[in-house]
Short mmCIF file of C-alpha atoms in Angstrom, two decimals:
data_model
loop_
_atom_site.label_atom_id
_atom_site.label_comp_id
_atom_site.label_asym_id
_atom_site.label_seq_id
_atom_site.Cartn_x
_atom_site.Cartn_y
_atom_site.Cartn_z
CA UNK A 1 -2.21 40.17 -37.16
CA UNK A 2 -2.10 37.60 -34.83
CA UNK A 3 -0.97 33.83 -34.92
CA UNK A 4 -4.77 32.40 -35.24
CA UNK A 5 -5.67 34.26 -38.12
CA UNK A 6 -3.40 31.80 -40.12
CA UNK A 7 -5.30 28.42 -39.07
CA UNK A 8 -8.33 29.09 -40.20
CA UNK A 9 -7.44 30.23 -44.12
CA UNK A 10 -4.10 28.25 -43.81
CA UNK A 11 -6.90 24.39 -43.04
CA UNK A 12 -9.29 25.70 -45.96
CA UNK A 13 -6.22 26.68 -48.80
CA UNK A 14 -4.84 22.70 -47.56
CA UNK A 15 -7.71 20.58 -47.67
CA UNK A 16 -9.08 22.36 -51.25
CA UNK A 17 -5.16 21.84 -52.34
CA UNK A 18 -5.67 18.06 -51.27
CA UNK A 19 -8.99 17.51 -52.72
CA UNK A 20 -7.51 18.52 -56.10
CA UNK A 21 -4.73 16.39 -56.17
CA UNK A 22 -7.02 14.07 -55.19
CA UNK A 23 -9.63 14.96 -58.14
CA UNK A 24 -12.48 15.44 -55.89
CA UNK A 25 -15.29 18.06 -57.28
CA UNK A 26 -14.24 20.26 -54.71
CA UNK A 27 -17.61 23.00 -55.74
CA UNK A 28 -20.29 20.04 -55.75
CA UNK A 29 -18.92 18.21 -52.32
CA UNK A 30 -18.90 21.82 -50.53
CA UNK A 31 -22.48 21.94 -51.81
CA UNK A 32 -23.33 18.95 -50.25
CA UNK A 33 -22.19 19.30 -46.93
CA UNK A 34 -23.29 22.28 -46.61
CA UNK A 35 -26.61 21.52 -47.83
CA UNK A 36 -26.39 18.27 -45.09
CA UNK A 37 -25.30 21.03 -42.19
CA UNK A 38 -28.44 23.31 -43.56
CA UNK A 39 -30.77 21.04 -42.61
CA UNK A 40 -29.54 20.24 -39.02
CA UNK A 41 -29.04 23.92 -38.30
CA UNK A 42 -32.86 24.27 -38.49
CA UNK A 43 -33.35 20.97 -36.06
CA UNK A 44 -30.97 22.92 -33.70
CA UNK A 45 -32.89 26.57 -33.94
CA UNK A 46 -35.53 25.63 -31.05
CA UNK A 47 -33.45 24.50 -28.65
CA UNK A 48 -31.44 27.47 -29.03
CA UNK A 49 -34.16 29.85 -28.78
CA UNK A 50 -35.67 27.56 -25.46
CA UNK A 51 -31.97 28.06 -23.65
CA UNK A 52 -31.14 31.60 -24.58
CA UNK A 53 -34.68 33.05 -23.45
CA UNK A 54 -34.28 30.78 -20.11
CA UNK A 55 -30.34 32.56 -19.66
CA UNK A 56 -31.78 35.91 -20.53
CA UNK A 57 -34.76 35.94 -18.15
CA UNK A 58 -32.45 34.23 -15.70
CA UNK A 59 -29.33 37.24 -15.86
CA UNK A 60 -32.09 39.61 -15.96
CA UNK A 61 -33.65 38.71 -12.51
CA UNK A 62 -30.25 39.11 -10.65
CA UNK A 63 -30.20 35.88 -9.71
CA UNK A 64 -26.47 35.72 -10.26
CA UNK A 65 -26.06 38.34 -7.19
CA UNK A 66 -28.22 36.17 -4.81
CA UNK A 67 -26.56 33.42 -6.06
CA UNK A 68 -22.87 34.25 -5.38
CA UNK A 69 -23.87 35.80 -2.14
CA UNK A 70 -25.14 32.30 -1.14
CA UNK A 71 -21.91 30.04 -2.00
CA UNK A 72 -19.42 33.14 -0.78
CA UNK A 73 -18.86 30.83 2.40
CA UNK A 74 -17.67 28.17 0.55
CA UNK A 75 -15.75 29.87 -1.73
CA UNK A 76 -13.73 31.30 0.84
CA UNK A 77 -13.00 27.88 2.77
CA UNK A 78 -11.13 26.99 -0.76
CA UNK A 79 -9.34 30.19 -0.94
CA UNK A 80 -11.09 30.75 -3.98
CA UNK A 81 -11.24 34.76 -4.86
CA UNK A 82 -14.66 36.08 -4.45
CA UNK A 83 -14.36 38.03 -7.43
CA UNK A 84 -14.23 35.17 -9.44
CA UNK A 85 -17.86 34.06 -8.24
CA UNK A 86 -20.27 35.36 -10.46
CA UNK A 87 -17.97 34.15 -12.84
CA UNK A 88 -17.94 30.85 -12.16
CA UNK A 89 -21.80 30.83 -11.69
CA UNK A 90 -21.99 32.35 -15.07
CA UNK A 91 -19.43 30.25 -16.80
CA UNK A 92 -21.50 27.00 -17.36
CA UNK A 93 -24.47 28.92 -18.68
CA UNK A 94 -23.71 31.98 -21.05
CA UNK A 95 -20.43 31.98 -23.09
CA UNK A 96 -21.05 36.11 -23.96
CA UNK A 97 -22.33 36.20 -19.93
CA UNK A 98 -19.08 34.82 -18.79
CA UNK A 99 -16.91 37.14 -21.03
CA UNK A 100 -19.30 40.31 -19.23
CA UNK A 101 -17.91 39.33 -16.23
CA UNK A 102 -14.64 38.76 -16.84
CA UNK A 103 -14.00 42.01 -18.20
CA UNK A 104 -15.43 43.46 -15.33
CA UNK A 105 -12.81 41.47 -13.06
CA UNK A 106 -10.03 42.84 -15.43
CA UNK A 107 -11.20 46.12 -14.93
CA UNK A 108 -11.82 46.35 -10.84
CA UNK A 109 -8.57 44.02 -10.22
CA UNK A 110 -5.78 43.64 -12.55
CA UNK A 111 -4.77 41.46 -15.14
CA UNK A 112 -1.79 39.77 -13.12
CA UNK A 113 -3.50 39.97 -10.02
CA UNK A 114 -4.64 36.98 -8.29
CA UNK A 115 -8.47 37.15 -9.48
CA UNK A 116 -7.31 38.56 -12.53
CA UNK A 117 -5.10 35.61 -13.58
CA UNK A 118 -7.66 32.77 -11.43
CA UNK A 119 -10.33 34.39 -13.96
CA UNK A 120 -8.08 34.35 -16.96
CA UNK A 121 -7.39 30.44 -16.06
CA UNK A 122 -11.22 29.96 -15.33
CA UNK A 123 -12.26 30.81 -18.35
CA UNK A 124 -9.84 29.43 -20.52
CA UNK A 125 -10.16 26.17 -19.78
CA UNK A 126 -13.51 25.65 -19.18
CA UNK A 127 -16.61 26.35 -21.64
CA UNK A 128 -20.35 26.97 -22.05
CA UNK A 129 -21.92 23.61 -20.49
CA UNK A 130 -25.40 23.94 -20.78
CA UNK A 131 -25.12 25.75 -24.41
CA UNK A 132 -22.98 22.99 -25.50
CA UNK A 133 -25.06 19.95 -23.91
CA UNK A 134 -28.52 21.82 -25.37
CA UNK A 135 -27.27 22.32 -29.14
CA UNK A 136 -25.44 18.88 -28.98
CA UNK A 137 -28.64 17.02 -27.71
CA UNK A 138 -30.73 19.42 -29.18
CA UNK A 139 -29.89 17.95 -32.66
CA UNK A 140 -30.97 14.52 -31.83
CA UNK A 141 -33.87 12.88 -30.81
CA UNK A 142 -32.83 12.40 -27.44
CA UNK A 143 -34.97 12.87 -24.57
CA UNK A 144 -32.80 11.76 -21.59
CA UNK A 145 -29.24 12.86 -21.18
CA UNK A 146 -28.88 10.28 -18.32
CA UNK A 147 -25.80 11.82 -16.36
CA UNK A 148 -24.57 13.80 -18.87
CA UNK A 149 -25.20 17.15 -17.41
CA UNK A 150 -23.80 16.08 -13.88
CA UNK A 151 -20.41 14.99 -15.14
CA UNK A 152 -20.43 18.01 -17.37
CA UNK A 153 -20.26 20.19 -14.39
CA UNK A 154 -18.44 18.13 -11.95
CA UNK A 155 -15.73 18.85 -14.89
CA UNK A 156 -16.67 22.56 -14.46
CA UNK A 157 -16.16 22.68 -10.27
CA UNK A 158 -12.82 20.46 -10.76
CA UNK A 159 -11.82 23.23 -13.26
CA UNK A 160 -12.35 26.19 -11.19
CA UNK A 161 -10.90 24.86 -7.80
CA UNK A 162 -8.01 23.62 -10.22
CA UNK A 163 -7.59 27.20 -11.52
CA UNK A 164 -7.31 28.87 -7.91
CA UNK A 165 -5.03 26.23 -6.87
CA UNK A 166 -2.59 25.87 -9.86
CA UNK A 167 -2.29 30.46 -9.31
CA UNK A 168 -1.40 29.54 -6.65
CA UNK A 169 1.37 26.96 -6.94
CA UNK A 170 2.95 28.95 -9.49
CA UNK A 171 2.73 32.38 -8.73
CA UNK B 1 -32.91 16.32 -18.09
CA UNK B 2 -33.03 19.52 -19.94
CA UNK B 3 -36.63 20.06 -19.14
CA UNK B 4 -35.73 20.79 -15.12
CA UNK B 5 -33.16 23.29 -15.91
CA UNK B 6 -35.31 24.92 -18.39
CA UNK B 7 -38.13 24.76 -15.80
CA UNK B 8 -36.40 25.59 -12.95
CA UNK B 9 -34.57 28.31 -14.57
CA UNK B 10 -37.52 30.31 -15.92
CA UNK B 11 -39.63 29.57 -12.44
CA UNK B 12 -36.35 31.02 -10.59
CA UNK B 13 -36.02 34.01 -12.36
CA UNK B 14 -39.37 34.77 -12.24
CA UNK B 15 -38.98 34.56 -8.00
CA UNK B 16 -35.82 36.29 -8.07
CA UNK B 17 -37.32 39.08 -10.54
CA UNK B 18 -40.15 40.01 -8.45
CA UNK B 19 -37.83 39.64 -4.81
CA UNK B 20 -35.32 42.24 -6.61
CA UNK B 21 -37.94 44.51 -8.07
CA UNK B 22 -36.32 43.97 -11.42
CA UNK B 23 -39.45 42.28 -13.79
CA UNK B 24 -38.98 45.15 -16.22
CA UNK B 25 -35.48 43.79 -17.17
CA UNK B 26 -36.82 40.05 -16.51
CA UNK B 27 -39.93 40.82 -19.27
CA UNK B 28 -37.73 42.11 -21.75
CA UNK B 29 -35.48 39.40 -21.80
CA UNK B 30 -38.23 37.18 -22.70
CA UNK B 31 -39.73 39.00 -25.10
CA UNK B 32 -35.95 40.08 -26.93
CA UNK B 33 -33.64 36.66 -26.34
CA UNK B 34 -35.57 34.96 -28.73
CA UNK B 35 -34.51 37.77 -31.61
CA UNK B 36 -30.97 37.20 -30.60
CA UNK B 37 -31.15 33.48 -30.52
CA UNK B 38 -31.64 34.32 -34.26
CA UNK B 39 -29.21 36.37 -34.92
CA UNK B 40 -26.81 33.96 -33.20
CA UNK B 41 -28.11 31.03 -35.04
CA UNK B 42 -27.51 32.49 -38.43
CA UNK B 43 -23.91 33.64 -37.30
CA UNK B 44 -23.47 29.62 -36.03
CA UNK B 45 -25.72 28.65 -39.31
CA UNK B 46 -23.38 30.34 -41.97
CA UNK B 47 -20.30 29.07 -40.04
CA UNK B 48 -22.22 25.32 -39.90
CA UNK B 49 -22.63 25.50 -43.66
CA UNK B 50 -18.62 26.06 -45.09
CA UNK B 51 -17.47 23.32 -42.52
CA UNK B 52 -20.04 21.13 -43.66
CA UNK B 53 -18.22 21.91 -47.29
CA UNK B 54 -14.67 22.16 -46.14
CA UNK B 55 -15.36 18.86 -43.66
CA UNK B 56 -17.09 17.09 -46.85
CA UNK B 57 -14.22 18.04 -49.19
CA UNK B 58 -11.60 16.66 -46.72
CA UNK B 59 -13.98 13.62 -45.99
CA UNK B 60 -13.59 12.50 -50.27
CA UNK B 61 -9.97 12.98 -50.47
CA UNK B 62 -9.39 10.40 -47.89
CA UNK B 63 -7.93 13.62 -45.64
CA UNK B 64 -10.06 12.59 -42.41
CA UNK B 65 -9.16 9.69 -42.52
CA UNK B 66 -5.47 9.85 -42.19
CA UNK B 67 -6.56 12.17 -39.69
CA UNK B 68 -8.72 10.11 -37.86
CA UNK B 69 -6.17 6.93 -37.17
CA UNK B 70 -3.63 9.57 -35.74
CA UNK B 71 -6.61 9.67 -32.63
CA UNK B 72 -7.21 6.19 -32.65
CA UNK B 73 -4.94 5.17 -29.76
CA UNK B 74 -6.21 7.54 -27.24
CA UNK B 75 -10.08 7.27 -28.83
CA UNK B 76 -9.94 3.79 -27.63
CA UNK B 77 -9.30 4.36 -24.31
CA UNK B 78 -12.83 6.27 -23.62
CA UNK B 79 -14.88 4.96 -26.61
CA UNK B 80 -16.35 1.64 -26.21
CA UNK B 81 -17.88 -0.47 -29.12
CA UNK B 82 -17.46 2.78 -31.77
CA UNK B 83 -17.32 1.63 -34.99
CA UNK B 84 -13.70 3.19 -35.63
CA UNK B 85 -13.81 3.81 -39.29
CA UNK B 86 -17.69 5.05 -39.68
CA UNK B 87 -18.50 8.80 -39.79
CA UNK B 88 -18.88 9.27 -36.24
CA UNK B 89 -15.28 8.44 -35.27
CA UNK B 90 -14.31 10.42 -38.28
CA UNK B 91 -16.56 14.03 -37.07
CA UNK B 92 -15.65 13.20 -33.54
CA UNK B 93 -11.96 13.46 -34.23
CA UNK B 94 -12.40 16.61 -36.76
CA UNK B 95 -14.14 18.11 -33.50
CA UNK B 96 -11.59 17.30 -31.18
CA UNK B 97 -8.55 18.67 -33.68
CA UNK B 98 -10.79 22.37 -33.84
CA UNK B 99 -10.89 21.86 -30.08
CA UNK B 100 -7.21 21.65 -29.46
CA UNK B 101 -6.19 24.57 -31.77
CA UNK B 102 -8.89 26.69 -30.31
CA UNK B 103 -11.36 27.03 -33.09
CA UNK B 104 -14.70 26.94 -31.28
CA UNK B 105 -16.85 28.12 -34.20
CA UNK B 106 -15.52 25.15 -36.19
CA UNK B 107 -15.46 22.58 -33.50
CA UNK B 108 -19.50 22.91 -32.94
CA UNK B 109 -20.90 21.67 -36.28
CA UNK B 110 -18.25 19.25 -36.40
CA UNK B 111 -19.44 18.17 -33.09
CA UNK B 112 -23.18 18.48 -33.94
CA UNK B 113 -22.76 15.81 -36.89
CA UNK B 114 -20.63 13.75 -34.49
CA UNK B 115 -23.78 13.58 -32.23
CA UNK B 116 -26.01 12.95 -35.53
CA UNK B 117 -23.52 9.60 -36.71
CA UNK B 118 -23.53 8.75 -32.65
CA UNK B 119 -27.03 8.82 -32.76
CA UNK B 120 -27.52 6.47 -36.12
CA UNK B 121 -24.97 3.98 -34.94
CA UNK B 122 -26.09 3.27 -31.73
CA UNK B 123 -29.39 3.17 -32.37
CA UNK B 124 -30.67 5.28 -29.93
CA UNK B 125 -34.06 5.80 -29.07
CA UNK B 126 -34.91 8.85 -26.42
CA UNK B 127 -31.81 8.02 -24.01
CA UNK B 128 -28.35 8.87 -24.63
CA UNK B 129 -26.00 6.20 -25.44
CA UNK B 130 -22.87 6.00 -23.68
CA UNK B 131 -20.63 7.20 -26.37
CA UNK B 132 -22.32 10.39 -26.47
CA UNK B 133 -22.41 11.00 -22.84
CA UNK B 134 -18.50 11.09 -23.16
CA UNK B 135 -18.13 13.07 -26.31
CA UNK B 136 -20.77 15.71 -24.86
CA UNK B 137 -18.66 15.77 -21.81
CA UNK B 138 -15.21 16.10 -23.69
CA UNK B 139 -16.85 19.21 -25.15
CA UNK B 140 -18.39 20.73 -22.52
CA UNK B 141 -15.08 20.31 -20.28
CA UNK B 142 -13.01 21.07 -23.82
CA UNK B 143 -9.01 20.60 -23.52
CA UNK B 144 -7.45 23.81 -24.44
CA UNK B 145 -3.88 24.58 -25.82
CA UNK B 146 -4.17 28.20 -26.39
CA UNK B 147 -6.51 30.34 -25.22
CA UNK B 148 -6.78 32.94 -27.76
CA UNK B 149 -9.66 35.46 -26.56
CA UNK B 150 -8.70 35.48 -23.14
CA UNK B 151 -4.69 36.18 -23.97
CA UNK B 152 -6.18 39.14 -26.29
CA UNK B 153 -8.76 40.44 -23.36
CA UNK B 154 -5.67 40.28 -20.64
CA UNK B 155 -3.45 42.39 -23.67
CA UNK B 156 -6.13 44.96 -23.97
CA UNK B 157 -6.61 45.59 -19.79
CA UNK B 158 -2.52 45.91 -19.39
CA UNK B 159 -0.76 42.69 -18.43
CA UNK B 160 2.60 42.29 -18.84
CA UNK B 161 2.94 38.52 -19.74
CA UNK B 162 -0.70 37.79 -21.01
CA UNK B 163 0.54 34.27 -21.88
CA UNK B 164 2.49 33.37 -18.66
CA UNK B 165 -0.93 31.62 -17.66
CA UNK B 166 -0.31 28.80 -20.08
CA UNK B 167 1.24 26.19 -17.49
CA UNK B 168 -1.99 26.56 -15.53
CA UNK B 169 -4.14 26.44 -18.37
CA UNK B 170 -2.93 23.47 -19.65
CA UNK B 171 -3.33 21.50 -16.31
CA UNK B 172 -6.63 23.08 -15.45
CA UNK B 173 -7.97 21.99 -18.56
CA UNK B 174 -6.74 18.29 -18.24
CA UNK B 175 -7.81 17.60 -14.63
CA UNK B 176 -11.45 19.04 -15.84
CA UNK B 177 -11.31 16.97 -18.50
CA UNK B 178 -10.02 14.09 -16.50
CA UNK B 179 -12.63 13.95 -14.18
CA UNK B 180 -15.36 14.39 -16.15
CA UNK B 181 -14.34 11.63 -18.25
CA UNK B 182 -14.00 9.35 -15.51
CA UNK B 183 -16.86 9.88 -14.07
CA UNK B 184 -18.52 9.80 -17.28
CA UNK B 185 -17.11 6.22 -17.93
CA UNK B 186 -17.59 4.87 -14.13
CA UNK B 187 -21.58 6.80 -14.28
CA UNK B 188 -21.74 4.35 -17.52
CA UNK B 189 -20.83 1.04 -16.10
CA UNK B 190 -22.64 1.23 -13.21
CA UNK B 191 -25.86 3.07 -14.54
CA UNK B 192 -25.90 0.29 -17.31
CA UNK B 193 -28.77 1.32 -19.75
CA UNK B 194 -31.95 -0.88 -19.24
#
């Protein structure tokens, strides 16, 4: 059993304890937010669909080799480990993608390698841009993200130089 | 935005699929990622649904609340004109408490009926305001404390201190976040909305 299997039972047992000190109709209230969150999980389905059969298609093509194979040159100039590549082109666009690849890292290199722990820092601190940017958006009636998406992955760049560099400092 | 990357992602793997000889694997995925879009959506949809409960539960016994003003100081600093005691400030701050103790499955409907509030208070029409910009950016970018999966994934492939990572973690996280909040906030100023 590990430590984060408390939070989650350990948040629901305090805020039901709270609610009935409280005297809150803790059965009816649940039924009405989840009845609220119902009804925006439908607004959200289509944009999910749209962005998962866009990843798919896009994994599929091997686009992710040509990809890395392009901005290898660059990736070397920052000392950045070229294992960790197709990571960090899959990192901003498929969460279960990402995870794919890191395994694969873990398995050629090791865990307390230098790509092994660069990956381990890449993707912990970072997350699934465009997933989060098309569910967020895709529950409003928004139309124009204006610059969301850039700063969103400007974030994402600073994140994995940060990662190679901070491996480095302390390792 | 979103209508480019969709575009241009579909249109690229289409090129890249027929350059790598790989359009078997390429029509498949289109015909099969819309099944598992389901299947994730009712794993996200079930999830959605008990911290709608849970979130409305803590929302009537004044719970949020308290939580809420503990974020106020820093919320300040990157959220202009937000109404600090509607029901945006108080899902944006539920999503940002799932964030830091690593709860991503909670965090996202919080974060969805964040956007949904945003969206009613500023009176948005098709553009996003500038609150959102920042909140979708402190999401995407996410500040981690403890990064559970990939502690348990280093376990399972034999390192010795899967934890010792932390330190860089931790400062990864906040320089991504960092920058992508200040260039959220600078991108908002000068690309005032017409």
């Amino acid at each position: 059993m590990r430590f984060s299997d408390f939070i989650i039972p350990c948040i629901i047992g305090a805020v039901l304890i709270f609610g009935l000190i409280k005297d809150v109709d803790v059965f009816n209230e649940f039924i009405e937010g989840a009845k609220e969150n119902l009804k925006t999980g439908i607004s959200i389905l289509p944009a999910i669909i749209a962005l998962m059969t866009a990843v798919g298609m896009f994994k599929a093509s091997g686009a992710f080799d040509i990809l890395s194979y392009a901005v290898s040159p660059l990736a070397s100039f920052f000392h950045f480990p070229a294992e960790c590549i197709p990571l960090a082109l899959v990192r901003p666009i498929s969460g279960s993608g990402a995870l794919a690849v890191y395994e694969s890292i873990l398995n050629s290199t090791h865990p307390d390698s230098f790509a092994g722990r660069v990956a381990s820092v890449m993707l912990g601190s970072t997350e699934t841009t465009f997933y989060t940017i098309a569910v967020y958006f895709g529950s409003t009636k928004i139309k124009k993200i204006r610059h969301t998406l850039f700063c969103a992955l400007m974030a994402d760049l600073t994140g994995f130089i940060i990662s190679a560099v901070t491996i480095c400092f302390f390792f | 935005m979103m209508k480019w990357v969709f575009g241009i992602m579909i249109i690229l793997s289409v090129i890249f699929g027929i350059s790598t000889g790989r359009m078997d694997k390429v029509s498949n995925a289109a015909l099969e990622e819309g099944a598992k879009a389901i299947e994730l959506f009712l794993y996200l949809l079930g999830g959605m649904c008990v911290w709608g409960g849970i979130m409305r539960i803590a929302d009537k016994s004044g719970l949020t609340g308290k939580l809420s003003s503990l974020f106020k100081p820093i919320a300040k600093l990157i959220f202009k004109n937000l109404d600090f005691n509607g029901k945006a400030f108080k899902a944006i701050s539920m999503n940002v408490a799932a964030n830091l103790l690593g709860l991503g499955n909670a965090a996202t409907p919080l974060g969805i009926e964040a956007m949904h509030e945003l969206e009613k208070e500023d009176r948005t029409k098709d553009s996003a305001s500038d609150n959102m910009i920042v909140f979708t950016v402190l999401n995407t970018a996410s500040i981690t404390l403890i990064p559970t999966t990939v502690a348990s994934l280093r376990l399972k492939h034999g390192s010795l201190q899967p934890f010792d990572i932390l330190p860089c973690v931790w400062i990864t996280s906040l320089l991504s976040v960092g920058i992508g909040l200040i260039l959220a906030l600078v991108l908002n100023k000068i690309r005032r909305k017409k």
